[in-house]
Each structure stands twice: as structure tokens, then as C-alpha cells.
Amino acid sequence: MRHLSLLLLAALSLPCAAGAQEAPATLAQVLQAQDRDSHGDLRAVVVLRDGAIVAERYYNGETADTLHDIRSAGKSITALLVGAAVARGQLATTGTVGGYWPDVAGSPAGKVVLDDLLTMRSGLAAFDEDEHSPGNEDKLDEASDPAAFVRGVPAAAAPGSVYRYNSLGSYIAGRVVENASGTDLEAYAAKVLFAPLGITRWSWGRDVANHPKGQGNLSLRARDTARIGQLVLDDGKVDGRPVIDGAWIKAALAPRVAIGAADRYADSYGYFWYAKMQDAGGRKIAVYFASGNGGNKIYVIPARRMVVSVASSAYGKGYGQRRSEEILKAILAVDAAQM
């Protein structure tokens, strides 16, 4: 009875499940229930276990071959590229931004240590939730000279002291990887990450200076974001071969900053990756995830050997994030009942 109650609660929590006569009993039924979602902007859900697809569904005319703009979930991929550069001895998280990007050396941004940059604690006056913030994402996107823009963002707090969600830091991280590796960020990703994963199609937005946006605007297929999640689940390995250093994966997922008071969907933040304890059949388990505007998610669930990829275009809509988490919770409830 306890499992049945959990399934019913999970089903009722889904916005599309109102009026449903019975709770989903399988993963496929959880995904099928989303057909009744009225918003028209859910795109795909892919569920892997041990690297194999165990449930998959596409919505609103999308297919397995559709590219989805995962927005800020791309920040987590930038973190993996930073790890690739660290493993190759091209940079160190103890180094400063200016040490790898001479154009901004001497500015407040240039003095920031990479470890603080990767945890959203740069201390720069950059806060995406405040349109008046000097380093706000929209201002960065509109800048005619991105390097000059970065140089001009003032400090607002001591580095390492305050968590403030912003896209400026991940943009800077992308530029640091480019300078440290001597390679365009997209070309670097293609070589060190996409090719080993078998990812052959993507699209990456660039700034006015033709640099890929390390903060997001990377479009991928839902199966390919799931592959990236599987890489993280497998400690950076693909078919047993190391692609991203396992020590870096652990470092990126480690709970470095408690953010639950500022973010209802997360407990902690690592290197551009989030974590939250979720309930699965009455047991608390850790879920690590990449998160993008609109509800784009790459959920990694080690205790269940699962990855859940959600593609959604509910950009700027609060229900997008909520819906993705509710889908995850329903999947965890059904999975727990089947164990």
C-alpha cells in the first residue's frame, strides 16, 4: 500500500495528471502522462539505466533528431571542458582568470581565482536575477566588445564569500579554456567530449566576437544530453575509457556551496553542477544535475544507476522548472515501487 500511495502522490503532483483515473505504474506510463500537458512546450524525456534507454518520449512534434537549446545547462558542460583542460595540465583551478586571459588582467574579473568562478562566488557585480546588475546576462549578450565588458564589471564582494547566480562567470570560464588550450571552445568540446561520446550534431551560439557562449545556448539532442549525464554517472568514462578525469567529476559534483535558501530546486552547488536530496520510495537519495532556463535538465542519479534528460522550451516560465522536477519525482517513485 505504501508504494501505491507514493505512486498516486507522484501522479497527482504532475500538472498534466489532473483527473487521471489511476497512477502510472511504469516509466513509459509516466512519460505518456505528459501527453496531457497543456503548455505545449515540453520537448523530450529520455531515461537511461546502466547506459541503456529504458524510457523515451517526444512531445509537441519533436523527434529523437531534434536539437534543443538547453540554455544554462550548458554551463555544466563548460565545467566538464574546464576539467579536460585541468587534466591536460593546461590550467589549474588555483590560477586566476587574468593569468589565462591577459586581456582582462588587472580588472576585478582578472583577479578572480577559478575555483571561486566555478562556484558562482566570483564576487563580481553580476547577478542574472537583477536586470540592473552591471554584469547581468542580458548586458553581456548586448555588449559590442565582450572583453571590454568583462573588464568593466566591478567587484561587489570579496571573492569566495557570496553565491550569486550569474552567466558572466561561465562565459569567462569558456574564454579561459580557449586561451589555456589555444583552441576555440566548440572545437575543443568536439575533440575532448563530443567525439568520444559519439555526439555528431549540435549547434552552439556565439557572441559578437565569435566566441562560443560558455554560459549556454548549446543545442543538443535529448539522447546526447543523456549521454553526457551517463558520462558523469560513470565517473568520466565511456565504455571503460577515461574521457573526463574521474577526480574532476567528483570535484564538480561535490557540495561546495549551500544554496537551498536561494534555490528551491537545489540544496548545493559544485562546479557549475547542482545537487539535491530527493525522496525515492521513502529513502533520500542524491540527485546531481545540470539546469537550464525553461526546465532543461540532465539529472544523474547514482543510487538508481539512472540518468534522466528533460528538454523543454518553457523559457522564462516558472512552471518549466517545476514540471521537470515533478517528472523526475514521478520517475523515482515508479522506479522505487518496481525495485
Coordinates of C-alpha atoms in Angstrom, one line a residue:
M1 CA 0.0 0.0 0.0
R2 CA 2.9 2.4 0.8
H3 CA 4.2 2.1 -2.8
L4 CA 0.8 2.6 -4.2
S5 CA 0.4 5.8 -2.2
L6 CA 3.7 7.1 -3.4
L7 CA 2.8 6.4 -7.0
L8 CA -0.6 8.2 -6.6
L9 CA 1.1 11.2 -4.9
A10 CA 3.6 11.4 -7.7
A11 CA 1.0 11.2 -10.4
L12 CA -1.2 13.9 -8.7
S13 CA 1.8 16.2 -8.5
L14 CA 2.1 16.3 -12.3
P15 CA 0.2 19.2 -13.8
C16 CA -0.9 17.0 -16.7
A17 CA -2.3 14.3 -14.5
A18 CA -5.3 16.1 -13.1
G19 CA -8.4 13.9 -13.5
A20 CA -6.3 10.7 -14.2
Q21 CA -8.1 7.6 -13.0
E22 CA -5.0 5.7 -11.9
A23 CA -1.4 6.4 -11.1
P24 CA 1.3 5.4 -13.7
A25 CA 2.8 2.0 -12.9
T26 CA 5.7 2.0 -15.4
L27 CA 8.3 4.6 -16.6
A28 CA 6.7 4.6 -20.0
Q29 CA 3.3 5.5 -18.5
V30 CA 4.9 8.4 -16.5
L31 CA 6.2 9.8 -19.8
Q32 CA 3.0 9.1 -21.6
A33 CA 1.0 11.0 -18.9
Q34 CA 2.8 14.2 -20.1
D35 CA 0.9 14.0 -23.4
R36 CA -1.9 15.7 -21.4
D37 CA 0.3 18.7 -20.5
S38 CA -1.5 21.8 -21.9
H39 CA 1.5 24.1 -22.2
G40 CA 2.8 22.8 -25.5
D41 CA 6.5 23.4 -24.7
L42 CA 7.7 20.1 -23.2
R43 CA 10.0 18.6 -25.9
A44 CA 11.6 15.3 -24.7
V45 CA 12.3 13.0 -21.8
V46 CA 14.9 10.3 -22.0
V47 CA 15.6 7.8 -19.2
L48 CA 18.8 5.7 -19.1
R49 CA 19.7 2.9 -16.7
D50 CA 23.2 1.5 -16.9
G51 CA 23.6 3.4 -20.2
A52 CA 20.6 1.9 -22.0
I53 CA 17.4 3.7 -22.8
V54 CA 14.6 2.3 -20.6
A55 CA 12.0 5.0 -21.4
E56 CA 11.9 7.8 -24.0
R57 CA 9.2 10.1 -25.3
Y58 CA 9.0 13.1 -27.5
Y59 CA 6.3 15.8 -27.4
N60 CA 4.7 18.5 -29.5
G61 CA 6.0 17.3 -32.8
E62 CA 9.6 16.8 -31.7
T63 CA 11.7 13.7 -32.7
A64 CA 14.8 12.0 -31.5
D65 CA 16.8 14.0 -34.0
T66 CA 15.7 17.4 -32.8
L67 CA 18.3 19.8 -31.4
H68 CA 17.2 21.5 -28.2
D69 CA 18.7 24.7 -26.8
I70 CA 19.5 23.6 -23.2
R71 CA 20.3 27.2 -22.1
S72 CA 22.2 27.3 -18.8
A73 CA 22.6 23.5 -18.6
G74 CA 25.4 24.3 -21.0
K75 CA 27.3 25.8 -18.0
S76 CA 27.7 22.3 -16.6
I77 CA 29.2 21.1 -19.9
T78 CA 31.6 24.1 -19.8
A79 CA 32.6 22.7 -16.4
L80 CA 33.5 19.4 -18.0
L81 CA 35.6 21.2 -20.5
V82 CA 37.4 23.1 -17.7
G83 CA 38.1 19.6 -16.2
A84 CA 39.5 18.4 -19.5
A85 CA 41.9 21.3 -19.6
V86 CA 42.9 20.7 -16.0
A87 CA 43.7 17.1 -16.7
R88 CA 45.9 18.1 -19.7
G89 CA 47.8 20.5 -17.5
Q90 CA 46.6 23.5 -19.4
L91 CA 45.1 25.3 -16.4
A92 CA 44.6 24.9 -12.6
T93 CA 41.6 26.0 -10.5
T94 CA 44.1 27.8 -8.2
G95 CA 45.0 30.1 -11.0
T96 CA 43.4 33.5 -11.7
V97 CA 41.3 34.5 -14.7
G98 CA 43.9 37.1 -15.7
G99 CA 46.6 34.5 -15.6
Y100 CA 44.9 32.7 -18.6
W101 CA 43.2 35.7 -20.2
P102 CA 45.7 38.6 -20.4
D103 CA 43.1 40.9 -21.9
V104 CA 41.3 41.2 -18.6
A105 CA 44.3 41.0 -16.3
G106 CA 44.3 43.9 -13.8
S107 CA 40.5 44.1 -13.8
P108 CA 38.3 42.8 -10.9
A109 CA 37.5 39.8 -13.1
G110 CA 41.1 39.1 -13.9
K111 CA 41.9 38.8 -10.2
V112 CA 39.3 36.1 -9.5
V113 CA 40.6 32.6 -8.8
L114 CA 39.0 29.9 -11.0
D115 CA 37.7 27.9 -8.0
D116 CA 35.6 30.9 -7.0
L117 CA 34.5 31.5 -10.6
L118 CA 33.2 27.9 -11.0
T119 CA 31.1 28.1 -7.8
M120 CA 29.4 31.4 -8.6
R121 CA 31.4 33.1 -5.9
S122 CA 33.5 35.4 -8.0
G123 CA 32.5 38.5 -6.0
L124 CA 31.8 40.4 -9.2
A125 CA 28.7 42.6 -9.5
A126 CA 27.0 40.0 -11.7
F127 CA 23.5 38.7 -10.8
D128 CA 21.2 37.5 -13.5
E129 CA 18.1 37.9 -11.4
D130 CA 18.7 41.7 -11.2
E131 CA 18.3 43.5 -14.5
H132 CA 20.2 46.5 -13.1
S133 CA 23.3 44.4 -12.1
P134 CA 26.3 45.6 -14.1
G135 CA 27.3 42.0 -15.1
N136 CA 23.7 40.8 -15.9
E137 CA 23.5 38.2 -18.6
D138 CA 21.4 40.5 -20.9
K139 CA 24.0 43.2 -20.7
L140 CA 26.7 40.7 -21.6
D141 CA 24.8 39.5 -24.6
E142 CA 24.3 43.1 -25.8
A143 CA 27.9 44.1 -25.4
S144 CA 29.7 45.2 -28.6
D145 CA 33.0 44.2 -27.1
P146 CA 32.7 41.3 -24.6
A147 CA 36.3 41.5 -23.3
A148 CA 35.8 45.2 -22.6
F149 CA 32.5 44.4 -20.9
V150 CA 34.2 41.8 -18.7
R151 CA 37.0 44.3 -17.7
G152 CA 34.3 46.9 -16.8
V153 CA 32.3 44.7 -14.3
P154 CA 33.2 45.9 -10.8
A155 CA 33.7 43.8 -7.7
A156 CA 30.7 43.7 -5.3
A157 CA 32.0 41.4 -2.6
A158 CA 35.1 39.5 -1.6
P159 CA 35.8 36.5 -3.9
G160 CA 34.6 33.3 -2.3
S161 CA 32.3 35.0 0.1
V162 CA 28.8 35.2 -1.6
Y163 CA 27.0 32.9 -4.1
R164 CA 25.2 34.9 -6.8
Y165 CA 23.8 33.1 -9.8
N166 CA 25.2 34.6 -13.0
S167 CA 26.2 33.8 -16.6
L168 CA 29.2 36.0 -16.7
G169 CA 31.3 33.6 -14.7
S170 CA 30.7 30.7 -17.1
Y171 CA 31.2 32.9 -20.1
I172 CA 34.6 33.8 -18.6
A173 CA 35.3 30.1 -17.9
G174 CA 34.8 29.4 -21.6
R175 CA 37.2 32.1 -22.6
V176 CA 39.8 30.8 -20.1
V177 CA 39.5 27.3 -21.6
E178 CA 40.0 28.8 -25.1
N179 CA 43.1 30.7 -24.1
A180 CA 44.6 28.0 -21.9
S181 CA 44.1 25.3 -24.7
G182 CA 44.8 27.6 -27.6
T183 CA 41.6 26.2 -29.2
D184 CA 38.2 27.5 -30.0
L185 CA 35.8 26.3 -27.2
E186 CA 33.5 24.5 -29.6
A187 CA 36.4 22.8 -31.4
Y188 CA 37.8 21.8 -28.0
A189 CA 34.4 20.3 -27.0
A190 CA 34.2 18.4 -30.2
K191 CA 37.6 16.8 -29.7
V192 CA 37.7 16.1 -26.0
L193 CA 34.0 15.5 -25.2
F194 CA 31.6 15.1 -28.1
A195 CA 33.7 12.8 -30.3
P196 CA 34.4 10.2 -27.5
L197 CA 30.6 10.2 -26.7
G198 CA 29.6 9.7 -30.3
I199 CA 27.9 13.1 -30.5
T200 CA 27.8 14.2 -34.1
R201 CA 25.2 17.0 -34.2
W202 CA 25.0 20.2 -32.2
S203 CA 24.7 24.0 -32.6
W204 CA 26.4 26.5 -30.3
G205 CA 25.6 30.2 -30.1
R206 CA 28.5 32.6 -30.3
D207 CA 29.0 36.2 -29.1
V208 CA 29.7 39.2 -31.3
A209 CA 33.4 38.4 -31.1
N210 CA 32.7 34.8 -32.5
H211 CA 33.4 33.0 -29.2
P212 CA 31.1 30.1 -28.2
K213 CA 29.0 31.1 -25.2
G214 CA 30.3 29.1 -22.3
Q215 CA 27.2 30.2 -20.4
G216 CA 24.8 28.4 -22.6
N217 CA 22.9 28.4 -25.9
L218 CA 24.3 25.0 -26.8
S219 CA 21.7 22.9 -28.7
L220 CA 21.9 19.1 -28.5
R221 CA 19.6 16.1 -29.0
A222 CA 18.0 14.7 -25.9
R223 CA 19.7 11.4 -26.3
D224 CA 23.1 13.2 -26.4
T225 CA 22.5 15.2 -23.2
A226 CA 21.6 11.9 -21.6
R227 CA 24.9 10.5 -22.9
I228 CA 26.7 13.4 -21.1
G229 CA 24.8 12.5 -18.0
Q230 CA 25.9 8.9 -18.3
L231 CA 29.5 10.1 -18.6
V232 CA 29.1 11.9 -15.3
L233 CA 27.4 8.8 -13.7
D234 CA 30.3 6.7 -14.9
D235 CA 33.0 8.9 -13.3
G236 CA 34.1 10.3 -16.7
K237 CA 34.4 7.1 -18.5
V238 CA 32.8 5.9 -21.8
D239 CA 32.9 2.1 -22.3
G240 CA 35.5 1.9 -19.6
R241 CA 37.8 4.5 -21.3
P242 CA 38.5 7.8 -19.4
V243 CA 37.2 10.9 -21.2
I244 CA 37.0 13.3 -18.3
D245 CA 39.1 12.7 -15.2
G246 CA 37.1 10.9 -12.6
A247 CA 38.6 13.1 -9.9
W248 CA 37.3 16.1 -11.7
I249 CA 33.8 14.6 -11.9
K250 CA 33.9 14.1 -8.1
A251 CA 35.2 17.7 -7.6
A252 CA 32.5 19.2 -9.9
L253 CA 29.7 17.4 -8.1
A254 CA 30.9 18.0 -4.5
P255 CA 28.6 20.2 -2.4
R256 CA 30.8 23.3 -2.3
V257 CA 28.1 25.9 -1.6
A258 CA 24.8 25.5 0.3
I259 CA 22.2 27.2 -1.9
G260 CA 18.9 25.8 -0.7
A261 CA 17.9 29.2 0.8
A262 CA 18.2 30.8 -2.6
D263 CA 17.1 28.0 -4.9
R264 CA 14.0 25.8 -4.1
Y265 CA 15.2 23.2 -6.6
A266 CA 18.7 22.6 -5.2
D267 CA 20.5 22.0 -1.9
S268 CA 24.1 22.7 -3.0
Y269 CA 26.3 23.8 -5.9
G270 CA 29.6 22.4 -7.1
Y271 CA 31.5 23.4 -10.2
F272 CA 28.5 24.6 -12.3
W273 CA 26.6 21.4 -11.2
Y274 CA 23.7 21.3 -8.7
A275 CA 22.7 18.6 -6.2
K276 CA 19.6 17.9 -4.2
M277 CA 18.4 15.1 -2.0
Q278 CA 15.2 13.6 -3.4
D279 CA 12.8 11.1 -2.0
A280 CA 12.6 7.7 -3.7
G281 CA 10.2 5.3 -2.0
G282 CA 10.8 6.8 1.4
R283 CA 14.5 6.9 1.1
K284 CA 16.6 10.0 0.5
I285 CA 19.0 9.8 -2.5
A286 CA 21.3 12.3 -4.1
V287 CA 20.5 13.7 -7.5
Y288 CA 23.1 15.7 -9.3
F289 CA 22.0 17.9 -12.2
A290 CA 22.6 20.4 -14.9
S291 CA 19.9 23.0 -15.2
G292 CA 18.8 25.4 -17.8
N293 CA 16.0 28.0 -18.3
G294 CA 12.7 26.5 -19.1
G295 CA 13.2 23.3 -17.3
N296 CA 16.1 21.8 -19.3
K297 CA 17.7 19.2 -17.1
I298 CA 20.3 16.5 -17.1
Y299 CA 19.6 14.5 -13.9
V300 CA 22.2 12.0 -12.7
I301 CA 21.0 9.5 -10.0
P302 CA 23.9 7.3 -8.9
A303 CA 21.8 5.2 -6.3
R304 CA 19.5 4.2 -9.2
R305 CA 22.2 4.0 -11.9
M306 CA 19.9 6.3 -13.8
V307 CA 20.1 9.4 -16.0
V308 CA 17.0 11.5 -16.8
S309 CA 17.3 14.1 -19.6
V310 CA 14.5 16.6 -20.0
A311 CA 14.2 19.1 -22.9
S312 CA 11.8 21.9 -22.6
S313 CA 11.3 25.3 -24.2
A314 CA 9.3 26.9 -21.4
Y315 CA 11.8 29.7 -21.3
G316 CA 11.1 32.3 -18.7
K317 CA 8.1 30.3 -17.4
G318 CA 8.2 29.3 -13.7
Y319 CA 6.3 26.1 -14.3
G320 CA 9.1 24.8 -16.6
Q321 CA 11.5 24.0 -13.7
R322 CA 8.6 22.7 -11.5
R323 CA 7.4 20.4 -14.3
S324 CA 10.8 18.9 -14.8
E325 CA 11.3 18.2 -11.1
E326 CA 7.8 16.6 -10.9
I327 CA 8.6 14.4 -13.8
L328 CA 11.8 13.3 -12.0
K329 CA 9.9 12.6 -8.8
A330 CA 7.3 10.5 -10.6
I331 CA 10.1 8.5 -12.3
L332 CA 11.8 7.9 -8.9
A333 CA 8.5 6.9 -7.3
V334 CA 7.7 4.3 -10.0
D335 CA 11.3 3.1 -10.0
A336 CA 11.3 2.6 -6.3
A337 CA 8.0 0.7 -6.5
Q338 CA 9.5 -1.7 -9.1
M339 CA 12.6 -2.5 -7.1

